[in-house]
């Protein structure tokens, strides 16, 4: 994975902007996500969508290779 990331980002330095979640008293929450199964139909070259809702539920949508749909993961309400 490191090689794939390095080939995507390139060798030049990048600017990192730290968001409000790193400030003290931000009230932000952190979520982790791990799945044990990934269908072969997921298109790894396209972006997925990660959505965190107000009730702290998390949803991830990953597009399929053939464009016929997506795989959805959901944690929480």
Coordinates of N, CA and C in Angstrom, one line a residue:
X1 N 0.8 -1.2 0.0 CA 0.0 0.0 0.0 C 0.9 1.3 0.0
X2 N 2.0 1.2 0.7 CA 2.9 2.4 0.7 C 3.3 2.8 -0.7
X3 N 3.7 1.8 -1.5 CA 4.1 2.0 -2.9 C 3.0 2.7 -3.7
X4 N 1.8 2.2 -3.5 CA 0.6 2.8 -4.2 C 0.4 4.2 -3.8
X5 N 0.5 4.5 -2.5 CA 0.3 5.8 -2.0 C 1.4 6.8 -2.5
X6 N 2.7 6.3 -2.5 CA 3.8 7.1 -3.0 C 3.7 7.4 -4.5
X7 N 3.2 6.4 -5.3 CA 3.1 6.7 -6.7 C 1.9 7.6 -7.0
X8 N 0.9 7.7 -6.1 CA -0.2 8.6 -6.3 C 0.2 10.0 -5.9
X9 N 0.9 10.2 -4.8 CA 1.2 11.5 -4.3 C 2.4 12.1 -4.9
X10 N 3.4 11.3 -5.4 CA 4.6 11.8 -6.0 C 5.6 12.1 -4.9
X11 N 6.9 12.5 -5.4 CA 8.0 12.7 -4.4 C 8.0 14.1 -3.8
X12 N 7.3 15.0 -4.3 CA 7.4 16.4 -3.9 C 6.7 16.6 -2.5
X13 N 7.2 17.5 -1.7 CA 6.6 17.8 -0.4 C 5.1 18.3 -0.5
X14 N 4.3 18.0 0.4 CA 2.9 18.4 0.5 C 2.6 19.2 1.7
X15 N 1.7 20.2 1.6 CA 1.3 21.0 2.8 C 0.2 20.2 3.5
X16 N 0.4 20.1 4.8 CA -0.7 19.4 5.6 C -1.3 20.5 6.4
X17 N -2.7 20.6 6.3 CA -3.4 21.5 7.1 C -4.2 20.7 8.2
X18 N -3.9 21.1 9.4 CA -4.5 20.4 10.5 C -5.9 21.1 10.8
X19 N -6.9 20.3 10.9 CA -8.3 20.9 11.1 C -8.6 21.1 12.6
X20 N -9.8 21.5 12.8 CA -10.3 21.8 14.2 C -10.4 20.6 15.1
X21 N -10.4 19.4 14.5 CA -10.5 18.2 15.3 C -9.2 18.0 16.1
X22 N -8.2 18.7 15.8 CA -6.9 18.6 16.6 C -6.8 19.7 17.7
X23 N -7.7 20.6 17.7 CA -7.7 21.6 18.7 C -8.3 21.1 20.0
X24 N -7.8 21.6 21.1 CA -8.4 21.2 22.4 C -9.8 21.7 22.5
X25 N -10.7 20.9 23.2 CA -12.1 21.3 23.4 C -12.8 21.4 22.1
X26 N -12.5 20.6 21.1 CA -13.2 20.7 19.8 C -14.5 19.9 19.8
X27 N -14.6 19.0 20.7 CA -15.9 18.2 20.8 C -15.9 17.2 19.6
X28 N -14.9 17.0 18.9 CA -14.9 16.1 17.8 C -14.7 14.6 18.3
X29 N -15.2 13.7 17.5 CA -15.0 12.3 17.8 C -14.3 11.6 16.7
X30 N -13.6 10.5 17.0 CA -12.9 9.8 16.0 C -13.5 8.5 15.8
X31 N -13.5 8.0 14.5 CA -14.1 6.7 14.2 C -13.1 5.9 13.5
X32 N -13.1 4.6 13.8 CA -12.3 3.6 13.1 C -13.2 2.7 12.3
X33 N -12.7 2.2 11.2 CA -13.6 1.3 10.4 C -12.7 0.2 9.8
X34 N -13.1 -1.0 10.0 CA -12.5 -2.2 9.5 C -13.5 -3.1 9.0
X35 N -13.3 -3.7 7.8 CA -14.2 -4.7 7.3 C -13.4 -5.9 6.9
X36 N -14.1 -7.1 7.1 CA -13.4 -8.4 6.9 C -13.6 -8.9 5.5
X37 N -14.5 -8.2 4.7 CA -14.8 -8.7 3.4 C -14.9 -7.6 2.5
X38 N -14.2 -7.6 1.3 CA -14.3 -6.6 0.3 C -14.6 -7.3 -1.0
X39 N -15.8 -7.1 -1.6 CA -16.1 -7.7 -2.9 C -15.1 -7.4 -4.0
X40 N -14.9 -8.3 -4.9 CA -14.0 -8.1 -6.0 C -14.5 -7.1 -7.0
X41 N -15.8 -6.8 -6.9 CA -16.5 -5.9 -7.8 C -16.2 -4.4 -7.4
X42 N -15.6 -4.1 -6.3 CA -15.3 -2.7 -5.9 C -14.2 -2.2 -6.8
X43 N -14.4 -0.9 -7.3 CA -13.5 -0.3 -8.1 C -12.5 0.5 -7.3
X44 N -11.2 0.0 -7.1 CA -10.3 0.7 -6.3 C -9.7 2.0 -6.9
X45 N -10.0 2.2 -8.1 CA -9.5 3.5 -8.8 C -10.5 4.6 -8.6
X46 N -11.6 4.4 -8.1 CA -12.6 5.5 -7.9 C -12.7 5.8 -6.4
X47 N -13.1 7.0 -6.1 CA -13.3 7.4 -4.7 C -14.6 6.9 -4.1
X48 N -14.5 6.5 -2.9 CA -15.7 6.1 -2.2 C -16.2 7.3 -1.4
X49 N -17.3 7.1 -0.6 CA -17.9 8.2 0.2 C -17.9 7.7 1.7
X50 N -17.4 8.5 2.6 CA -17.5 8.3 4.0 C -18.4 9.4 4.6
X51 N -19.5 9.0 5.3 CA -20.4 9.9 5.8 C -20.6 9.7 7.3
X52 N -20.3 10.7 8.1 CA -20.5 10.6 9.6 C -21.7 11.5 9.9
X53 N -22.7 10.9 10.5 CA -23.9 11.7 10.8 C -23.9 12.2 12.2
X54 N -24.9 13.1 12.5 CA -24.9 13.7 13.9 C -25.1 12.7 15.0
X55 N -25.7 11.6 14.7 CA -25.9 10.6 15.8 C -24.7 9.6 15.9
X56 N -23.6 10.0 15.3 CA -22.4 9.3 15.3 C -22.4 8.0 14.5
X57 N -23.4 7.8 13.7 CA -23.4 6.6 12.8 C -22.5 6.9 11.6
X58 N -21.9 5.9 11.1 CA -20.9 6.0 10.0 C -21.4 5.2 8.8
X59 N -21.3 5.7 7.6 CA -21.7 4.9 6.4 C -20.6 5.1 5.4
X60 N -20.2 4.0 4.7 CA -19.2 4.0 3.6 C -19.8 3.4 2.4
X61 N -19.7 4.1 1.3 CA -20.2 3.6 0.0 C -19.0 3.5 -1.0
X62 N -18.8 2.3 -1.6 CA -17.7 2.1 -2.5 C -18.3 1.7 -3.9
X63 N -17.9 2.4 -4.9 CA -18.5 2.1 -6.3 C -18.0 0.8 -6.8
X64 N -18.8 0.2 -7.7 CA -18.4 -1.1 -8.4 C -17.7 -0.8 -9.7
X65 N -16.9 -1.8 -10.1 CA -16.1 -1.6 -11.3 C -17.0 -1.3 -12.6
X66 N -18.0 -2.1 -12.7 CA -18.9 -1.9 -13.9 C -19.8 -0.7 -13.9
X67 N -19.8 0.0 -12.7 CA -20.7 1.2 -12.6 C -22.1 0.8 -12.3
X68 N -22.4 -0.4 -12.1 CA -23.8 -0.9 -11.9 C -24.3 -0.7 -10.5
X69 N -23.5 -0.2 -9.6 CA -24.0 0.0 -8.2 C -22.8 0.3 -7.3
X70 N -23.1 0.0 -6.0 CA -22.1 0.2 -5.0 C -22.3 -0.7 -3.8
X71 N -21.2 -0.9 -3.0 CA -21.3 -1.7 -1.8 C -21.3 -0.7 -0.7
X72 N -22.2 -0.9 0.3 CA -22.4 0.0 1.4 C -22.1 -0.7 2.7
X73 N -21.4 0.0 3.6 CA -21.1 -0.5 4.9 C -21.7 0.6 5.9
X74 N -22.3 0.2 7.0 CA -23.0 1.1 7.9 C -22.7 0.6 9.3
X75 N -22.4 1.6 10.2 CA -22.2 1.3 11.6 C -23.0 2.3 12.4
X76 N -23.8 1.9 13.3 CA -24.6 2.7 14.1 C -26.0 2.8 13.6
X77 N -26.8 3.8 14.1 CA -28.2 3.8 13.7 C -28.5 4.0 12.3

